[in-house]
XYZ file of C-alpha atoms in Angstrom:
702
model
C 67.045 120.376 86.789
C 69.031 118.097 89.045
C 72.514 118.097 90.540
C 74.364 114.898 91.398
C 77.145 114.755 93.979
C 78.968 111.440 94.257
C 80.663 110.267 97.415
C 83.656 109.412 95.224
C 84.093 113.112 94.438
C 83.344 114.977 97.682
C 82.927 118.745 97.483
C 83.275 121.277 100.231
C 79.515 121.830 100.326
C 78.983 118.203 101.382
C 81.402 118.251 104.305
C 78.854 119.185 106.968
C 76.473 116.215 106.946
C 72.855 117.322 106.678
C 70.106 116.284 109.051
C 70.064 114.542 112.391
C 69.631 111.188 110.684
C 72.933 111.510 108.810
C 75.695 109.510 110.447
C 78.735 107.663 109.218
C 78.887 107.671 105.377
C 75.499 109.352 105.306
C 73.788 106.477 107.139
C 71.453 106.635 110.144
C 73.392 106.737 113.383
C 71.692 103.584 114.609
C 72.949 101.735 111.518
C 76.522 103.002 111.585
C 78.978 100.617 113.298
C 81.578 101.869 115.729
C 84.654 103.294 113.976
C 87.171 100.466 113.554
C 90.788 100.782 114.586
C 92.998 101.836 111.698
C 96.006 99.674 110.972
C 99.117 101.386 109.692
C 99.781 100.801 106.006
C 103.000 101.991 104.422
C 101.616 102.531 100.932
C 98.311 104.362 101.291
C 98.416 106.185 97.968
C 96.466 104.801 94.991
C 99.514 104.027 92.856
C 99.195 102.696 89.326
C 99.558 98.929 89.054
C 101.150 98.753 85.636
C 103.287 95.884 84.359
C 106.982 96.522 83.916
C 106.719 95.376 80.313
C 103.341 96.246 78.734
C 101.764 93.334 76.892
C 100.180 93.581 73.451
C 97.285 91.635 71.962
C 99.662 89.959 69.501
C 101.889 88.751 72.346
C 98.877 87.363 74.222
C 97.667 85.444 71.164
C 101.159 84.104 70.471
C 101.559 82.925 74.058
C 98.222 81.072 74.001
C 99.087 79.372 70.689
C 102.536 78.375 71.955
C 101.033 76.635 74.989
C 98.245 74.994 73.014
C 95.439 76.961 74.684
C 92.421 77.458 72.396
C 90.874 80.911 72.451
C 88.166 83.010 70.852
C 88.624 86.611 69.769
C 86.032 88.894 71.398
C 85.248 92.588 71.291
C 87.542 93.718 74.089
C 88.683 90.399 75.573
C 90.027 87.027 74.480
C 88.089 84.011 75.765
C 89.829 80.767 76.711
C 89.236 77.665 78.873
C 89.989 78.469 82.482
C 92.925 76.713 84.177
C 91.456 77.669 87.561
C 88.572 75.179 87.498
C 88.461 71.387 87.646
C 88.444 69.461 84.386
C 84.847 68.412 84.983
C 83.817 72.073 84.961
C 85.592 72.972 81.710
C 82.643 71.675 79.667
C 79.558 73.832 79.260
C 76.242 72.730 80.834
C 75.386 70.655 77.732
C 78.856 68.996 77.942
C 79.060 69.279 74.162
C 81.748 71.935 73.782
C 84.506 73.451 75.853
C 83.393 76.309 78.096
C 85.458 79.435 77.450
C 84.953 80.993 80.879
C 88.282 82.834 81.128
C 88.330 86.424 79.829
C 91.685 88.088 79.081
C 91.719 91.849 78.526
C 93.316 92.618 75.148
C 94.862 95.850 76.392
C 96.212 95.007 79.848
C 96.329 91.203 79.900
C 94.360 91.013 83.153
C 92.052 88.003 83.362
C 88.808 87.018 85.039
C 87.386 83.502 85.358
C 83.596 83.620 85.427
C 83.378 80.155 87.018
C 85.837 80.424 89.908
C 85.961 84.260 90.054
C 89.749 84.032 89.876
C 91.369 87.200 88.608
C 94.860 88.592 88.303
C 97.489 90.150 86.088
C 98.998 88.726 82.903
C 102.077 87.687 84.902
C 99.814 85.742 87.294
C 98.223 83.921 84.367
C 101.612 83.005 82.899
C 102.772 81.718 86.282
C 99.669 79.528 86.593
C 100.024 78.100 83.073
C 103.734 77.384 83.503
C 103.284 75.879 86.959
C 105.401 78.411 88.805
C 104.668 78.871 92.471
C 104.618 82.646 92.552
C 101.096 83.168 91.289
C 99.035 80.060 91.935
C 98.133 80.674 95.539
C 94.422 80.897 96.033
C 94.747 84.010 98.128
C 96.497 85.819 95.302
C 94.278 84.876 92.411
C 90.822 84.477 93.851
C 88.729 87.550 94.439
C 88.700 88.329 98.127
C 85.239 88.492 99.691
C 84.020 91.831 101.062
C 85.399 92.878 104.406
C 83.490 91.670 107.425
C 82.690 95.244 108.370
C 81.160 95.940 104.949
C 79.203 92.659 104.952
C 77.657 93.433 108.320
C 76.908 96.989 107.295
C 75.313 95.877 104.017
C 73.143 93.292 105.747
C 72.099 95.740 108.472
C 70.974 98.339 105.949
C 69.254 95.814 103.687
C 67.282 94.331 106.589
C 66.016 97.773 107.556
C 64.986 98.720 103.997
C 61.431 98.078 102.801
C 59.749 98.133 99.384
C 58.495 101.573 98.452
C 54.955 100.329 97.857
C 54.795 98.794 101.357
C 55.323 102.044 103.233
C 52.561 102.382 105.847
C 52.151 106.090 105.169
C 50.764 106.662 101.661
C 51.703 110.349 101.814
C 55.343 109.450 102.554
C 55.405 107.008 99.651
C 54.004 109.631 97.277
C 56.541 112.216 98.479
C 59.396 109.763 97.873
C 58.166 109.086 94.332
C 57.999 112.810 93.613
C 61.474 113.490 94.998
C 63.017 110.716 92.880
C 60.794 111.393 89.831
C 59.320 107.884 90.036
C 55.693 108.860 89.559
C 55.503 106.929 86.272
C 57.693 103.981 87.335
C 55.487 101.070 88.350
C 55.771 98.895 91.425
C 56.404 95.880 89.199
C 59.526 97.562 87.772
C 60.840 98.380 91.246
C 60.126 94.812 92.341
C 61.949 93.283 89.334
C 65.080 95.281 90.146
C 64.731 94.691 93.921
C 64.769 98.413 94.709
C 64.071 99.183 98.366
C 63.570 102.325 100.464
C 65.402 103.178 103.689
C 63.068 105.340 105.755
C 65.567 106.689 108.359
C 67.868 107.970 105.581
C 65.085 108.955 103.135
C 67.054 107.085 100.444
C 66.474 104.542 97.728
C 68.577 101.389 98.095
C 69.952 99.647 94.995
C 71.402 96.173 95.672
C 74.572 94.657 94.240
C 74.018 90.940 93.788
C 76.771 88.540 92.799
C 76.736 87.503 89.138
C 76.377 83.879 90.246
C 73.638 84.640 92.733
C 75.908 83.958 95.705
C 74.474 86.729 97.797
C 74.452 90.450 98.442
C 77.846 92.084 97.836
C 77.065 95.759 98.306
C 74.569 98.605 98.184
C 74.138 102.071 96.749
C 72.051 104.599 98.645
C 70.550 107.507 96.725
C 69.293 110.402 98.805
C 67.344 113.400 97.517
C 66.418 116.775 98.906
C 64.784 119.836 97.402
C 67.142 122.649 96.493
C 65.596 125.694 94.841
C 63.744 124.667 91.703
C 65.603 121.361 91.396
C 66.475 118.230 93.342
C 69.846 117.576 94.925
C 70.948 113.893 94.765
C 73.560 112.325 97.041
C 75.095 108.896 96.417
C 76.729 106.642 99.005
C 78.135 103.203 98.221
C 79.050 100.277 100.451
C 81.813 99.265 99.914
C 83.637 102.466 98.965
C 83.444 103.663 95.338
C 86.820 102.173 94.396
C 85.590 98.655 95.228
C 81.984 99.088 94.105
C 81.782 97.344 90.707
C 78.068 96.785 90.375
C 76.452 96.647 86.945
C 72.955 97.326 88.217
C 70.503 94.997 86.491
C 73.020 92.253 85.656
C 71.049 89.407 87.325
C 68.188 90.123 84.874
C 70.408 89.625 81.810
C 69.957 86.369 79.898
C 72.759 84.550 78.082
C 70.768 84.928 74.886
C 70.626 88.739 75.055
C 72.719 90.354 72.314
C 71.730 94.002 72.824
C 71.965 96.178 75.922
C 71.518 99.836 76.861
C 74.046 101.355 79.272
C 73.002 104.257 81.491
C 74.790 106.357 84.095
C 72.042 106.142 86.745
C 69.977 103.340 88.193
C 66.812 105.437 87.866
C 67.379 105.706 84.115
C 67.719 101.920 83.835
C 64.353 101.502 85.558
C 62.702 103.873 83.077
C 64.304 102.242 80.020
C 63.444 98.708 81.076
C 59.824 99.627 81.724
C 59.335 101.655 78.523
C 61.232 99.458 76.028
C 61.599 96.019 77.582
C 65.268 95.975 76.503
C 68.063 94.728 78.779
C 69.556 97.712 80.606
C 72.564 98.124 82.874
C 73.635 101.099 85.003
C 77.345 101.851 85.348
C 78.523 101.942 88.981
C 80.351 105.290 88.731
C 78.195 106.981 86.125
C 80.126 109.094 83.640
C 83.258 109.176 85.785
C 84.731 105.802 84.873
C 84.148 102.432 83.233
C 86.420 99.994 85.113
C 88.007 97.348 82.822
C 86.955 94.717 85.372
C 83.395 95.088 84.031
C 84.275 94.437 80.367
C 83.971 90.609 80.556
C 80.328 90.969 81.601
C 79.640 92.983 78.418
C 81.356 90.631 75.973
C 78.197 88.741 74.986
C 76.514 91.812 73.476
C 76.796 92.523 69.757
C 75.153 95.937 70.061
C 75.638 98.367 72.960
C 73.726 101.647 73.152
C 75.140 104.269 75.510
C 72.547 106.733 76.826
C 74.455 108.367 79.663
C 72.816 111.756 80.103
C 71.658 115.029 78.660
C 74.776 117.206 78.797
C 78.018 117.544 76.872
C 80.041 115.841 79.595
C 77.898 112.714 79.273
C 78.414 112.778 75.510
C 82.198 112.950 75.943
C 82.089 110.068 78.432
C 80.012 107.974 76.013
C 82.589 108.433 73.253
C 85.405 107.540 75.664
C 83.655 104.390 76.922
C 82.838 103.329 73.352
C 86.557 103.224 72.540
C 87.075 100.844 75.449
C 84.091 98.643 74.529
C 85.053 98.451 70.812
C 83.363 101.294 68.898
C 82.244 98.986 66.064
C 79.423 97.630 68.266
C 78.571 100.861 70.096
C 75.862 103.426 69.365
C 75.458 106.739 71.161
C 72.321 108.702 72.022
C 73.135 112.368 71.501
C 71.891 114.792 74.182
C 69.273 117.280 73.024
C 65.989 118.958 73.865
C 63.979 116.064 72.463
C 66.424 113.477 73.822
C 66.803 114.076 77.587
C 67.972 111.383 79.962
C 65.717 108.278 80.034
C 63.829 109.008 83.261
C 62.977 112.546 82.144
C 61.930 111.234 78.732
C 59.545 108.787 80.422
C 58.057 111.521 82.609
C 57.610 113.780 79.555
C 55.747 111.055 77.677
C 58.378 110.700 74.940
C 58.848 107.516 72.940
C 62.044 105.974 74.316
C 62.183 103.270 71.640
C 62.150 105.925 68.941
C 64.984 107.794 70.672
C 67.045 104.601 70.794
C 66.576 104.141 67.052
C 68.215 107.539 66.481
C 71.430 106.444 68.216
C 74.516 107.265 66.154
C 77.290 104.751 65.428
C 80.433 105.450 67.433
C 82.743 104.244 64.656
C 83.247 105.284 61.077
C 86.216 105.043 58.710
C 86.501 108.714 57.825
C 84.686 112.018 57.693
C 83.518 112.479 54.112
C 81.509 115.682 54.460
C 80.141 118.254 56.878
C 77.081 116.053 57.350
C 78.984 113.893 59.856
C 80.153 116.980 61.722
C 77.089 119.206 61.766
C 75.568 117.616 64.876
C 78.902 117.935 66.710
C 79.059 121.621 65.789
C 75.439 122.159 66.826
C 76.149 120.510 70.165
C 78.986 122.929 70.911
C 77.023 125.967 69.754
C 73.989 125.081 71.861
C 76.089 124.196 74.919
C 78.687 126.958 74.963
C 79.472 126.728 78.680
C 79.765 122.942 78.621
C 81.946 123.060 75.506
C 84.297 125.400 77.388
C 85.069 122.583 79.826
C 85.106 122.138 83.599
C 85.360 125.438 85.448
C 87.626 125.991 88.443
C 85.929 126.714 91.749
C 89.000 128.241 93.437
C 90.244 130.388 90.551
C 87.335 132.393 89.105
C 89.646 134.710 87.152
C 91.179 131.693 85.424
C 87.665 130.833 84.236
C 87.242 134.305 82.780
C 90.388 133.879 80.684
C 90.592 130.167 79.785
C 86.800 129.627 80.151
C 87.408 126.100 81.481
C 89.494 122.937 81.470
C 88.996 120.970 78.228
C 89.973 117.461 77.217
C 92.532 116.890 74.481
C 94.507 120.073 75.163
C 98.139 120.632 76.157
C 98.886 123.241 78.812
C 102.470 124.393 79.368
C 103.100 125.860 82.815
C 106.262 127.681 83.811
C 107.479 130.083 86.463
C 110.487 131.115 88.476
C 112.684 128.047 88.761
C 114.039 129.018 92.162
C 112.522 131.949 94.004
C 114.722 132.995 96.930
C 113.308 135.220 99.626
C 115.952 137.067 101.654
C 114.670 138.167 105.022
C 116.037 138.279 108.543
C 113.909 135.229 109.479
C 114.298 132.626 106.747
C 115.561 131.684 103.319
C 113.259 129.283 101.417
C 112.973 127.810 97.936
C 109.457 128.236 96.676
C 109.317 125.121 94.493
C 110.342 122.489 97.014
C 108.949 121.752 100.420
C 105.403 121.844 101.741
C 105.760 125.443 102.940
C 106.852 126.796 99.558
C 104.734 128.738 97.130
C 106.113 127.801 93.730
C 104.996 125.971 90.626
C 104.383 122.572 92.227
C 102.340 124.072 95.066
C 100.166 126.059 92.694
C 99.718 123.303 90.116
C 98.733 120.816 92.852
C 95.848 123.077 93.932
C 95.039 123.770 90.263
C 94.673 120.006 89.639
C 92.996 119.297 92.993
C 90.297 121.851 92.183
C 89.405 119.911 89.026
C 89.721 116.517 90.722
C 87.133 117.419 93.372
C 84.719 118.075 90.494
C 85.117 114.556 89.100
C 88.038 115.055 86.680
C 90.016 111.803 86.914
C 93.604 112.929 87.465
C 97.011 111.260 87.163
C 99.984 112.941 88.825
C 103.550 112.395 87.612
C 105.817 114.038 90.183
C 109.478 113.487 89.368
C 110.918 116.098 91.750
C 109.223 115.386 95.065
C 107.973 112.097 96.489
C 104.339 111.048 96.284
C 104.035 111.101 100.087
C 105.187 114.695 100.215
C 102.943 115.693 97.307
C 99.935 113.956 98.868
C 100.589 115.779 102.129
C 100.512 119.126 100.328
C 97.327 118.233 98.442
C 95.613 116.916 101.580
C 96.429 120.174 103.360
C 94.992 122.125 100.427
C 91.943 119.862 100.386
C 91.275 120.414 104.108
C 92.194 124.137 103.814
C 94.263 123.908 106.979
C 97.167 122.135 108.653
C 96.147 118.702 109.883
C 99.229 118.300 112.066
C 97.537 120.716 114.436
C 94.307 118.675 114.471
C 95.275 115.023 114.096
C 91.934 113.924 115.503
C 90.365 114.984 112.182
C 92.959 113.250 110.003
C 90.911 110.090 109.396
C 87.841 112.104 108.432
C 89.715 114.169 105.830
C 91.840 111.236 104.642
C 88.720 109.157 103.946
C 87.268 111.942 101.812
C 90.574 112.523 100.063
C 90.923 108.793 99.360
C 87.609 108.801 97.475
C 88.868 111.357 94.944
C 89.626 109.994 91.432
C 93.321 110.781 91.972
C 96.252 108.545 91.043
C 100.036 108.879 91.260
C 102.846 107.563 89.096
C 105.506 105.775 91.118
C 108.353 107.271 89.092
C 110.942 109.520 90.723
C 113.947 111.162 89.139
C 115.089 110.555 85.564
C 112.650 108.548 83.407
C 112.335 107.698 79.730
C 109.496 109.240 77.762
C 108.444 105.782 76.530
C 107.813 104.412 80.029
C 105.938 107.574 81.027
C 103.684 107.485 77.939
C 102.987 103.763 78.469
C 101.925 104.468 82.047
C 99.688 107.344 80.917
C 97.988 105.125 78.314
C 97.444 102.454 80.965
C 95.835 105.037 83.260
C 93.526 106.310 80.507
C 92.329 102.777 79.766
C 92.029 101.428 83.321
C 91.027 104.517 85.304
C 89.538 106.716 82.521
C 92.019 109.436 83.420
C 91.315 112.677 81.539
C 93.939 114.978 83.125
C 97.651 114.177 83.438
C 100.093 116.454 85.267
C 103.804 116.069 84.464
C 106.180 117.845 86.856
C 108.447 118.326 85.107
C 109.731 117.841 81.557
C 113.432 118.281 82.389
C 113.474 114.959 84.267
C 112.899 113.075 81.015
C 115.529 114.791 78.918
C 118.597 113.316 80.603
C 117.314 109.756 80.059
C 116.775 110.094 76.317
C 119.543 108.971 73.966
C 117.798 110.326 70.902
C 120.288 113.067 70.268
C 123.143 114.869 71.914
C 121.202 118.048 71.256
C 119.046 118.747 74.323
C 116.814 121.072 72.328
C 116.036 118.330 69.807
C 115.326 115.872 72.654
C 112.922 118.334 74.288
C 111.113 118.930 70.995
C 110.611 115.176 70.614
C 109.214 114.855 74.170
C 106.840 117.814 73.730
C 105.624 116.313 70.456
C 104.982 112.976 72.185
C 102.830 114.636 74.856
C 100.964 116.647 72.214
C 100.184 113.474 70.258
C 99.087 111.656 73.418
C 96.685 114.468 74.399
C 95.080 114.503 70.946
C 94.893 110.734 70.390
C 93.485 109.953 73.854
C 91.314 113.071 74.287
C 93.145 113.704 77.549
C 94.343 117.042 78.916
C 98.086 117.143 79.669
C 99.539 119.834 81.942
C 103.293 119.990 81.409
C 105.564 121.890 83.793
C 108.716 123.264 82.140
C 111.414 125.296 83.851
C 112.218 128.651 82.256
C 115.623 129.588 80.924
C 117.746 131.881 83.047
C 116.550 135.462 82.915
C 117.694 138.672 84.563
C 116.141 139.185 87.976
C 114.569 142.476 86.952
C 112.774 141.015 83.924
C 109.395 139.386 83.865
C 109.050 135.944 82.311
C 107.556 135.740 78.841
C 106.401 132.959 76.537
C 109.857 133.071 74.964
C 111.353 132.415 78.431
C 110.320 128.722 78.299
C 113.434 126.564 78.136
C 114.233 125.101 74.717
C 112.984 126.050 71.296
C 109.654 127.597 70.407
C 108.068 124.162 69.842
C 106.690 123.933 73.401
C 104.745 127.183 73.105
C 103.700 126.383 69.531
C 102.327 122.936 70.388
C 100.603 124.146 73.568
C 96.961 125.172 73.601
C 97.491 127.184 76.778
C 100.596 128.782 78.293
C 100.498 129.771 81.978
C 103.307 131.697 83.678
C 103.617 132.081 87.440
C 105.264 135.458 87.846
C 107.065 135.999 91.144
C 108.472 139.453 91.805
C 110.698 138.927 94.837
C 111.783 141.770 97.075
C 115.002 142.052 99.036
C 113.186 142.560 102.328
C 110.643 139.782 101.943
C 108.071 138.154 99.694
C 106.949 140.203 96.742
C 103.956 140.061 94.455
C 102.863 136.889 92.697
C 100.436 136.703 89.831
C 99.405 134.258 87.138
C 99.728 135.228 83.508
C 97.826 133.509 80.712
C 100.006 134.290 77.693
C 98.345 131.904 75.228
C 94.775 130.675 74.900
C 93.953 128.804 71.709
C 90.294 128.292 72.648
C 89.148 131.896 72.275
C 92.285 134.030 72.421
C 91.692 135.792 75.757
C 94.972 136.423 77.588
C 95.620 138.359 80.746
C 97.071 138.424 84.228
C 95.652 138.369 87.755
C 97.277 138.509 91.203
C 97.638 135.595 93.601
C 98.130 135.463 97.342
C 99.772 132.534 99.077
C 98.274 131.268 102.338
C 101.026 129.480 104.228
C 98.597 127.843 106.647
C 96.552 126.024 103.994
C 99.240 126.029 101.246
C 96.674 127.549 98.889
C 96.647 130.473 96.488
C 93.871 133.030 96.518
C 93.181 136.373 94.926
C 93.870 139.397 97.137
C 90.403 140.518 98.316
C 91.229 144.237 98.177
C 92.774 144.228 94.725
C 90.864 146.733 92.575
C 92.413 145.598 89.290
C 92.252 141.850 89.789
C 92.052 140.793 86.172
C 93.708 142.523 83.240
C 93.002 141.348 79.722
C 95.986 142.001 77.519
C 95.379 143.359 74.043
C 99.001 143.572 72.973
C 99.695 141.618 69.793
C 102.718 139.800 71.181
C 100.781 138.615 74.242
C 103.276 140.080 76.758
C 102.341 141.832 79.970
C 102.190 145.550 79.355
C 104.201 147.337 82.015
C 102.509 149.921 84.184
C 103.132 153.596 83.392
C 105.288 155.386 85.906
C 102.433 157.444 87.257
C 103.388 156.780 90.829
C 99.792 155.937 91.727
C 99.221 152.751 93.617
C 97.070 150.256 91.732
C 97.253 152.157 88.442
C 96.028 150.190 85.431
C 97.862 150.298 82.077
C 96.101 152.402 79.480
C 95.844 149.580 76.981
C 94.409 147.066 79.477
C 90.870 146.451 80.676
C 90.021 146.103 84.315
C 87.153 143.753 85.053
C 85.478 145.691 87.815
C 82.419 143.462 87.803
C 84.270 140.493 89.289
C 83.557 139.839 92.920
C 86.496 139.651 95.262
C 87.371 136.148 96.359
C 86.227 135.099 99.798
C 88.733 135.281 102.589
C 89.993 131.770 103.413
C 89.996 130.713 107.052
C 93.380 130.878 108.616
C 94.877 133.100 105.944
C 96.695 136.273 106.944
C 94.684 139.431 106.517
C 95.887 141.547 103.615
C 97.539 144.801 104.458
C 95.254 147.752 104.206
């Protein structure tokens, strides 16, 4: 049993660095350079770089034909002669045929020249072909070398690392092999892949060599420590995860190789190469993402086998990556008891070649019988918790109702549109502003919780700016106000920056077509599997489909439903409720528009906010629809103004109430006059532990 925490998805448990030898980025203090001065950058958010007009494969082919550029149709890219090299370099080494060294992505139009390492967008390529001066500058098109700081850091670490078999202490070498499960991996295998060991950090070091052998571009450090009955792994990359695009094992690939096995860990690649002799590559970010920038390096292979892990999440990632690689050439190794991850299979003495022969094709024309589905069904039945999705760490009661966050679903979220609090001190609107406690504040923590667990998230905020939203999420991430401790801002901002979180640059009214195009771009480029849209009403005024606003909303909801299903991506859609009387609780029928939104949705969440005249009232979250297993219910929330987070009141005796009413509405409490009375037709989950008290939050009244 092993647990992997990536530096790209930091969790709260990793914030205090372990051990005296842990310094900057988990490196020994003697190896960590002094902190550089930070230069102010206006745009610090990872915004989506999407073309104004998306390009199609047909348009790319037509453009190349019009300009007389020969090309070859590949699996995921088009290959053409590169205009970024001299004419003498256009021929291949035999000088017999033209060298097609330029790779153009069929989906995005981005290009990469293998000879000059020039890369850029489709607009940059057009500018270069047409001789315009806006895209031919070398600084724009050529890949920039690693920063000086990273280069020095990489070289410093690499010079200190030594081969594992050259450790002077044999007992230390044996302990390292046991911790990393390398007892059956030979020294020759480690030597072929140039794997080193960094003694001060107790970590394996995996190098990132340039594809042309131009030198060392980066490193990945893998640390391990015993934790209970298993081993806890910690990854650190130099440069940061967003710029670390290393296909580990690429220098060992020959031009004649037509088959490759992709793994999610470098250790698995070592085991596969040793046991089968097949070319193997390890993805830089494991099951989190397959950057499109790596696709040109995989074009030469006619058969790609994806063996990413032994759990349901790895299986889902393999199917997603196969769509990007062209499923017709991809085969997937299904997780199972007799098919663990490669390194475990080697240690158990299993035949890895035989397991590879059982790989299933990722593409078929249609499902003709239950035979094609029976393994899928077995996988869900034998992995019930994994099939339920990613569980929230901050909202345990939400796990008890929804069971988890699953791909391909549509969640509709609604609540009080404007919650006014009348008190002698202040009047505030709960939805807007960083100090509010409305839908946007809750849904940002809801999404942040999943993002810290590796769920690649795209935020579409049409009401508030990205800077304001990021400030709220950073405060929630740090669980405290950073304006009161600015000396810690860089530390928290660095960790927040490593999250797989992206923002749309839209604001105000937008057309549904442009929003869907951006979402599809994010799914392809960043492997986004959760999209938050806040909110639907900002797309209705832009549509000219019909003068009927209800019909326009139905069309937009249908578009999001189709996107979620087709792309296996979870969409959380915020919709304002229709106007209701102040003394009435919101219901599923309170969602603005027709019943289509609630019908299409897999989950319906309602943020109930019972305001009082003298001050804030009670807030609770109601799950009024759950298509996964039907459990619905309601549980209280408590807003912490210091950290802008929601938590469950620690002293609430009836935290979670499962509703058994047929219509799914909250059953009102009987007028018994007893405080905390539970409705007769509701169940109180008394076995649930109260949530921990968050630092800085006001103590609940006794």
